[in-house]
Amino acid sequence: MTMTAPATRPANPRFSSGPCAKIPTFTLEKLADAALGRSHRAKIGKDKLKAAIEETRALLNIPADYRIGIVPASDTGAVEMAMWSLLGARKATMVAWESFGAGWVTDVVKQLKIDAEVKTADYGQIVDMAALDYNTDVVFTWNGTTSGVRMPSGDAIRADREGLTICDATSAAFAMDLPWDKLDVTTFSWQKVLGGEAAHGMLILSPRAVERLESYTPAWPLPKIFRLTKGGKLIEGIFVGETINTPSMLAVEDYLVALDWARSVGGLKGLIARADANAKAIWDFCAARDWIDNLAVDAATRSNTSVCLKFTDARITDGPVFAKAVAKRLEAEGVALDVGAYRDAPAGLRIWCGGTVETSDVEAMLPWLEYAFHAEIEALSQAA
């Protein structure tokens, strides 16, 4: 089947799952008010950092008694800080259904050597969260960035749990409605759903998590950038903008601009609606074709941000080679950049659909995906 190249191209072909597309209205001029060349400890720096925290609280509807801190090393730093500071007081349950969750398992089991039960599921599937022991500390990702599988809700998490829940929500925050009463520690990074710049993480602590921090001292030494307490008390300054290390005030300004844009499109509800519309365009495309499908087995667990796809055509004999060829062709045409599957994931594509992506760009990209698929199938037949 020879196809003609589509006439329409996406206005923005950036579908990377991180760093993700900038907000549609982004220009460098919008960062002109950044506190460059100023100390982050000066009033202007503290005010901007505090604004980033409080505007995050308002947009995500985070309870007033939850602490929000800006921490180093992106979402990875925030998760590591939580695990090294909080785990070890009781048995842990480590949950993984994709590569980042598997990384947290390695850290806890092999590095911290904590007594932990490990629950895993294959790519495209999810662990039975209702079957977990919530009297243990449970560590899990809300949305599997590399598998496209997400928690459908927080209903499975017990309200009367004795352990803490530690949730990596980096590709979920600002795109999914997180149940804060079920989450004791939540982390994310600016580079994901709001398309911010990398290297800064957000650490959100419930009162239960703060109580653990103030009543428990880990058996291992903590690096300076992981220390959240002093003299047995929470270092409150971290949660009002007094960061542990020096933040980029340019990145802070970029995040503030993104938060302002998020309010302009309807806040959290608007962002969720945008992501849902983007993902639905791809889901509908897949439903109408027999050669491509969502990697998520259960439709209820499909991610609306990191949409992961697999090729199902029987003519494909080498899945990884074929998928890479399609991604390469899309990039060469300038219509979809950085859409290859994550290196540890099954062969296929991963298309970012968070709220900074325009649905019109997704819709313009999809005919090119069909074109690239048939072009590579034809190449296979010619090579045979």
Short mmCIF file of N, CA, C and O in Angstrom, two decimals, residues 129-215:
data_model
loop_
_atom_site.label_atom_id
_atom_site.label_comp_id
_atom_site.label_asym_id
_atom_site.label_seq_id
_atom_site.Cartn_x
_atom_site.Cartn_y
_atom_site.Cartn_z
N MET A 129 -3.29 -3.09 43.33
CA MET A 129 -3.01 -2.20 44.45
C MET A 129 -3.90 -2.48 45.66
O MET A 129 -3.53 -2.19 46.80
N ALA A 130 -5.07 -3.08 45.44
CA ALA A 130 -5.97 -3.38 46.55
C ALA A 130 -5.44 -4.52 47.41
O ALA A 130 -5.84 -4.67 48.57
N ALA A 131 -4.54 -5.33 46.84
CA ALA A 131 -4.04 -6.50 47.57
C ALA A 131 -2.80 -6.18 48.41
O ALA A 131 -2.29 -7.07 49.10
N LEU A 132 -2.34 -4.95 48.40
CA LEU A 132 -1.12 -4.60 49.14
C LEU A 132 -1.39 -4.46 50.63
O LEU A 132 -2.52 -4.18 51.05
N ASP A 133 -0.34 -4.61 51.41
CA ASP A 133 -0.42 -4.42 52.86
C ASP A 133 -0.07 -2.97 53.17
O ASP A 133 1.10 -2.58 53.16
N TYR A 134 -1.08 -2.17 53.47
CA TYR A 134 -0.87 -0.75 53.71
C TYR A 134 -0.46 -0.45 55.16
O TYR A 134 -0.36 0.72 55.54
N ASN A 135 -0.20 -1.50 55.92
CA ASN A 135 0.46 -1.30 57.20
C ASN A 135 1.98 -1.25 57.03
O ASN A 135 2.71 -0.99 57.97
N THR A 136 2.42 -1.52 55.80
CA THR A 136 3.82 -1.31 55.44
C THR A 136 3.92 0.04 54.73
O THR A 136 2.91 0.64 54.35
N ASP A 137 5.14 0.53 54.54
CA ASP A 137 5.34 1.72 53.72
C ASP A 137 5.34 1.30 52.26
O ASP A 137 6.12 0.44 51.86
N VAL A 138 4.45 1.90 51.47
CA VAL A 138 4.27 1.50 50.08
C VAL A 138 4.84 2.57 49.15
O VAL A 138 4.47 3.74 49.24
N VAL A 139 5.75 2.16 48.28
CA VAL A 139 6.37 3.07 47.31
C VAL A 139 5.91 2.67 45.91
O VAL A 139 6.06 1.51 45.52
N PHE A 140 5.38 3.62 45.15
CA PHE A 140 4.84 3.30 43.83
C PHE A 140 4.82 4.55 42.94
O PHE A 140 4.92 5.67 43.42
N THR A 141 4.73 4.32 41.64
CA THR A 141 4.52 5.42 40.70
C THR A 141 3.02 5.52 40.40
O THR A 141 2.34 4.49 40.31
N TRP A 142 2.53 6.75 40.27
CA TRP A 142 1.12 6.90 39.92
C TRP A 142 0.92 6.63 38.43
O TRP A 142 0.02 5.92 38.03
N ASN A 143 1.79 7.19 37.63
CA ASN A 143 1.72 7.00 36.18
C ASN A 143 3.05 6.47 35.69
O ASN A 143 4.09 7.09 35.91
N GLY A 144 3.02 5.33 35.04
CA GLY A 144 4.25 4.75 34.51
C GLY A 144 4.69 5.48 33.25
O GLY A 144 4.16 5.22 32.17
N THR A 145 5.63 6.40 33.40
CA THR A 145 6.05 7.21 32.27
C THR A 145 6.56 6.37 31.11
O THR A 145 6.40 6.73 29.95
N THR A 146 7.18 5.23 31.39
CA THR A 146 7.75 4.41 30.32
C THR A 146 6.85 3.25 29.90
O THR A 146 7.19 2.53 28.97
N SER A 147 5.70 3.09 30.56
CA SER A 147 4.79 2.01 30.19
C SER A 147 3.42 2.51 29.76
O SER A 147 2.64 1.76 29.17
N GLY A 148 3.10 3.77 30.06
CA GLY A 148 1.80 4.30 29.70
C GLY A 148 0.66 3.71 30.50
O GLY A 148 -0.49 3.73 30.05
N VAL A 149 0.97 3.20 31.70
CA VAL A 149 -0.04 2.61 32.57
C VAL A 149 -0.13 3.42 33.86
O VAL A 149 0.89 3.69 34.48
N ARG A 150 -1.33 3.81 34.23
CA ARG A 150 -1.51 4.66 35.41
C ARG A 150 -2.49 4.05 36.40
O ARG A 150 -3.28 3.16 36.07
N MET A 151 -2.44 4.57 37.61
CA MET A 151 -3.45 4.23 38.61
C MET A 151 -4.79 4.83 38.15
O MET A 151 -4.86 6.03 37.86
N PRO A 152 -5.85 4.04 38.09
CA PRO A 152 -7.14 4.61 37.68
C PRO A 152 -7.73 5.53 38.74
O PRO A 152 -8.49 6.44 38.42
N SER A 153 -7.38 5.30 40.01
CA SER A 153 -7.87 6.12 41.12
C SER A 153 -7.09 5.72 42.37
O SER A 153 -6.26 4.81 42.33
N GLY A 154 -7.39 6.39 43.46
CA GLY A 154 -6.76 6.03 44.72
C GLY A 154 -7.63 5.16 45.60
O GLY A 154 -7.32 4.96 46.79
N ASP A 155 -8.71 4.61 45.02
CA ASP A 155 -9.68 3.86 45.83
C ASP A 155 -9.05 2.66 46.53
O ASP A 155 -9.50 2.26 47.61
N ALA A 156 -8.04 2.06 45.93
CA ALA A 156 -7.43 0.85 46.50
C ALA A 156 -6.60 1.14 47.74
O ALA A 156 -6.31 0.22 48.53
N ILE A 157 -6.21 2.39 47.94
CA ILE A 157 -5.35 2.74 49.07
C ILE A 157 -6.19 2.91 50.33
O ILE A 157 -7.15 3.69 50.34
N ARG A 158 -5.84 2.20 51.37
CA ARG A 158 -6.65 2.21 52.59
C ARG A 158 -6.55 3.55 53.31
O ARG A 158 -5.47 4.10 53.50
N ALA A 159 -7.68 4.05 53.76
CA ALA A 159 -7.70 5.30 54.52
C ALA A 159 -7.14 5.08 55.92
O ALA A 159 -6.59 6.00 56.53
N ASP A 160 -7.28 3.85 56.47
CA ASP A 160 -6.84 3.57 57.83
C ASP A 160 -5.45 2.93 57.86
O ASP A 160 -5.09 2.24 58.81
N ARG A 161 -4.64 3.20 56.84
CA ARG A 161 -3.31 2.60 56.75
C ARG A 161 -2.43 3.05 57.92
O ARG A 161 -2.55 4.17 58.41
N GLU A 162 -1.53 2.16 58.32
CA GLU A 162 -0.55 2.51 59.34
C GLU A 162 0.77 2.94 58.73
O GLU A 162 1.53 3.70 59.33
N GLY A 163 1.06 2.43 57.54
CA GLY A 163 2.28 2.81 56.84
C GLY A 163 2.09 4.08 56.04
O GLY A 163 0.99 4.63 55.95
N LEU A 164 3.19 4.55 55.45
CA LEU A 164 3.15 5.72 54.59
C LEU A 164 3.03 5.29 53.13
O LEU A 164 3.51 4.23 52.74
N THR A 165 2.40 6.13 52.32
CA THR A 165 2.42 5.94 50.88
C THR A 165 3.36 6.97 50.28
O THR A 165 3.25 8.16 50.56
N ILE A 166 4.31 6.50 49.49
CA ILE A 166 5.28 7.37 48.83
C ILE A 166 5.06 7.23 47.33
O ILE A 166 5.27 6.17 46.75
N CYS A 167 4.60 8.30 46.70
CA CYS A 167 4.13 8.24 45.32
C CYS A 167 4.97 9.12 44.40
O CYS A 167 5.05 10.34 44.58
N ASP A 168 5.58 8.48 43.42
CA ASP A 168 6.25 9.20 42.33
C ASP A 168 5.16 9.58 41.32
O ASP A 168 4.65 8.74 40.60
N ALA A 169 4.84 10.87 41.30
CA ALA A 169 3.73 11.34 40.45
C ALA A 169 4.22 12.27 39.35
O ALA A 169 3.47 13.14 38.89
N THR A 170 5.45 12.07 38.89
CA THR A 170 6.04 13.10 38.03
C THR A 170 5.35 13.27 36.69
O THR A 170 5.34 14.36 36.14
N SER A 171 4.78 12.25 36.09
CA SER A 171 4.06 12.44 34.83
C SER A 171 2.55 12.40 35.05
O SER A 171 1.78 12.24 34.10
N ALA A 172 2.15 12.58 36.31
CA ALA A 172 0.72 12.61 36.66
C ALA A 172 0.30 13.97 37.18
O ALA A 172 -0.81 14.45 36.87
N ALA A 173 1.14 14.62 37.97
CA ALA A 173 0.78 15.92 38.54
C ALA A 173 0.48 16.92 37.42
O ALA A 173 1.22 17.02 36.45
N PHE A 174 -0.63 17.63 37.54
CA PHE A 174 -1.15 18.60 36.58
C PHE A 174 -1.85 17.94 35.39
O PHE A 174 -2.25 18.64 34.46
N ALA A 175 -2.02 16.61 35.41
CA ALA A 175 -2.75 15.95 34.33
C ALA A 175 -3.77 14.95 34.87
O ALA A 175 -4.63 14.48 34.13
N MET A 176 -3.65 14.60 36.15
CA MET A 176 -4.54 13.64 36.78
C MET A 176 -4.93 14.17 38.15
O MET A 176 -4.17 14.91 38.78
N ASP A 177 -6.13 13.83 38.59
CA ASP A 177 -6.65 14.33 39.87
C ASP A 177 -6.14 13.43 40.99
O ASP A 177 -6.67 12.35 41.22
N LEU A 178 -5.11 13.86 41.68
CA LEU A 178 -4.48 13.04 42.71
C LEU A 178 -5.24 13.15 44.03
O LEU A 178 -5.59 14.25 44.46
N PRO A 179 -5.50 12.01 44.69
CA PRO A 179 -6.24 12.00 45.97
C PRO A 179 -5.30 12.26 47.13
O PRO A 179 -4.70 11.34 47.68
N TRP A 180 -5.16 13.49 47.54
CA TRP A 180 -4.15 13.85 48.53
C TRP A 180 -4.32 13.14 49.85
O TRP A 180 -3.34 12.87 50.55
N ASP A 181 -5.55 12.80 50.22
CA ASP A 181 -5.76 12.11 51.50
C ASP A 181 -5.18 10.69 51.48
O ASP A 181 -4.99 10.09 52.54
N LYS A 182 -4.89 10.17 50.29
CA LYS A 182 -4.32 8.82 50.18
C LYS A 182 -2.80 8.85 49.97
O LYS A 182 -2.17 7.79 49.93
N LEU A 183 -2.22 10.04 49.85
CA LEU A 183 -0.80 10.17 49.53
C LEU A 183 -0.07 10.89 50.66
O LEU A 183 -0.39 12.03 50.99
N ASP A 184 0.92 10.22 51.24
CA ASP A 184 1.70 10.83 52.32
C ASP A 184 2.92 11.57 51.81
O ASP A 184 3.32 12.59 52.38
N VAL A 185 3.53 11.05 50.76
CA VAL A 185 4.65 11.72 50.12
C VAL A 185 4.39 11.68 48.62
O VAL A 185 4.10 10.63 48.06
N THR A 186 4.47 12.83 47.98
CA THR A 186 4.26 12.91 46.53
C THR A 186 5.38 13.71 45.91
O THR A 186 5.79 14.73 46.46
N THR A 187 5.87 13.25 44.77
CA THR A 187 6.97 13.94 44.10
C THR A 187 6.66 14.16 42.63
O THR A 187 5.91 13.40 42.02
N PHE A 188 7.22 15.22 42.08
CA PHE A 188 7.17 15.42 40.63
C PHE A 188 8.25 16.42 40.24
O PHE A 188 8.92 16.98 41.09
N SER A 189 8.44 16.61 38.93
CA SER A 189 9.44 17.55 38.45
C SER A 189 8.79 18.55 37.50
O SER A 189 7.77 18.26 36.88
N TRP A 190 9.41 19.70 37.39
CA TRP A 190 8.87 20.76 36.54
C TRP A 190 8.91 20.42 35.06
O TRP A 190 8.16 20.97 34.26
N GLN A 191 9.82 19.51 34.67
CA GLN A 191 10.05 19.25 33.26
C GLN A 191 8.96 18.41 32.61
O GLN A 191 8.98 18.19 31.40
N LYS A 192 8.01 17.93 33.39
CA LYS A 192 7.00 17.04 32.84
C LYS A 192 5.77 17.80 32.35
O LYS A 192 5.80 18.48 31.34
N VAL A 193 4.66 17.71 33.07
CA VAL A 193 3.37 18.13 32.50
C VAL A 193 3.31 19.62 32.18
O VAL A 193 2.62 20.01 31.24
N LEU A 194 4.05 20.45 32.90
CA LEU A 194 4.02 21.88 32.58
C LEU A 194 5.20 22.29 31.69
O LEU A 194 5.38 23.48 31.41
N GLY A 195 6.00 21.33 31.26
CA GLY A 195 7.07 21.65 30.32
C GLY A 195 8.12 22.58 30.87
O GLY A 195 8.75 23.35 30.13
N GLY A 196 8.36 22.53 32.19
CA GLY A 196 9.37 23.39 32.80
C GLY A 196 10.77 22.90 32.52
O GLY A 196 10.98 21.90 31.82
N GLU A 197 11.73 23.61 33.06
CA GLU A 197 13.13 23.22 32.87
C GLU A 197 13.53 22.20 33.94
O GLU A 197 12.97 22.15 35.02
N ALA A 198 14.55 21.40 33.62
CA ALA A 198 14.92 20.26 34.45
C ALA A 198 15.71 20.67 35.69
O ALA A 198 16.05 21.83 35.87
N ALA A 199 15.98 19.68 36.53
CA ALA A 199 16.87 19.75 37.70
C ALA A 199 16.20 20.16 39.00
O ALA A 199 16.84 20.15 40.04
N HIS A 200 14.93 20.50 38.97
CA HIS A 200 14.23 20.86 40.20
C HIS A 200 13.10 19.87 40.46
O HIS A 200 12.31 19.57 39.57
N GLY A 201 13.03 19.38 41.69
CA GLY A 201 11.97 18.45 42.08
C GLY A 201 11.05 19.08 43.10
O GLY A 201 11.42 20.04 43.79
N MET A 202 9.86 18.54 43.20
CA MET A 202 8.90 18.98 44.21
C MET A 202 8.63 17.82 45.17
O MET A 202 8.38 16.69 44.73
N LEU A 203 8.70 18.11 46.45
CA LEU A 203 8.47 17.12 47.50
C LEU A 203 7.30 17.59 48.34
O LEU A 203 7.35 18.67 48.93
N ILE A 204 6.24 16.79 48.38
CA ILE A 204 5.02 17.15 49.09
C ILE A 204 4.79 16.16 50.22
O ILE A 204 4.73 14.95 49.99
N LEU A 205 4.69 16.67 51.44
CA LEU A 205 4.60 15.83 52.64
C LEU A 205 3.28 16.03 53.37
O LEU A 205 2.88 17.18 53.63
N SER A 206 2.62 14.94 53.70
CA SER A 206 1.43 15.00 54.54
C SER A 206 1.84 15.16 56.00
O SER A 206 3.00 14.94 56.36
N PRO A 207 0.91 15.53 56.89
CA PRO A 207 1.25 15.57 58.32
C PRO A 207 1.77 14.24 58.84
O PRO A 207 2.63 14.21 59.72
N ARG A 208 1.30 13.11 58.30
CA ARG A 208 1.77 11.81 58.74
C ARG A 208 3.24 11.62 58.37
O ARG A 208 4.02 11.03 59.13
N ALA A 209 3.63 12.12 57.19
CA ALA A 209 5.03 12.02 56.78
C ALA A 209 5.91 12.89 57.66
O ALA A 209 7.02 12.49 58.04
N VAL A 210 5.42 14.08 58.01
CA VAL A 210 6.19 14.97 58.89
C VAL A 210 6.37 14.32 60.26
O VAL A 210 7.45 14.36 60.85
N GLU A 211 5.32 13.68 60.75
CA GLU A 211 5.41 12.99 62.04
C GLU A 211 6.47 11.90 62.00
O GLU A 211 7.26 11.74 62.95
N ARG A 212 6.54 11.16 60.90
CA ARG A 212 7.57 10.12 60.76
C ARG A 212 8.96 10.76 60.78
O ARG A 212 9.87 10.27 61.45
N LEU A 213 9.14 11.83 60.04
CA LEU A 213 10.44 12.49 59.98
C LEU A 213 10.91 12.94 61.36
O LEU A 213 12.10 12.86 61.68
N GLU A 214 9.97 13.41 62.17
CA GLU A 214 10.34 13.97 63.47
C GLU A 214 10.44 12.91 64.57
O GLU A 214 10.90 13.22 65.68
N SER A 215 10.02 11.68 64.26
CA SER A 215 10.04 10.64 65.29
C SER A 215 10.98 9.48 64.95
O SER A 215 11.16 8.58 65.76
#
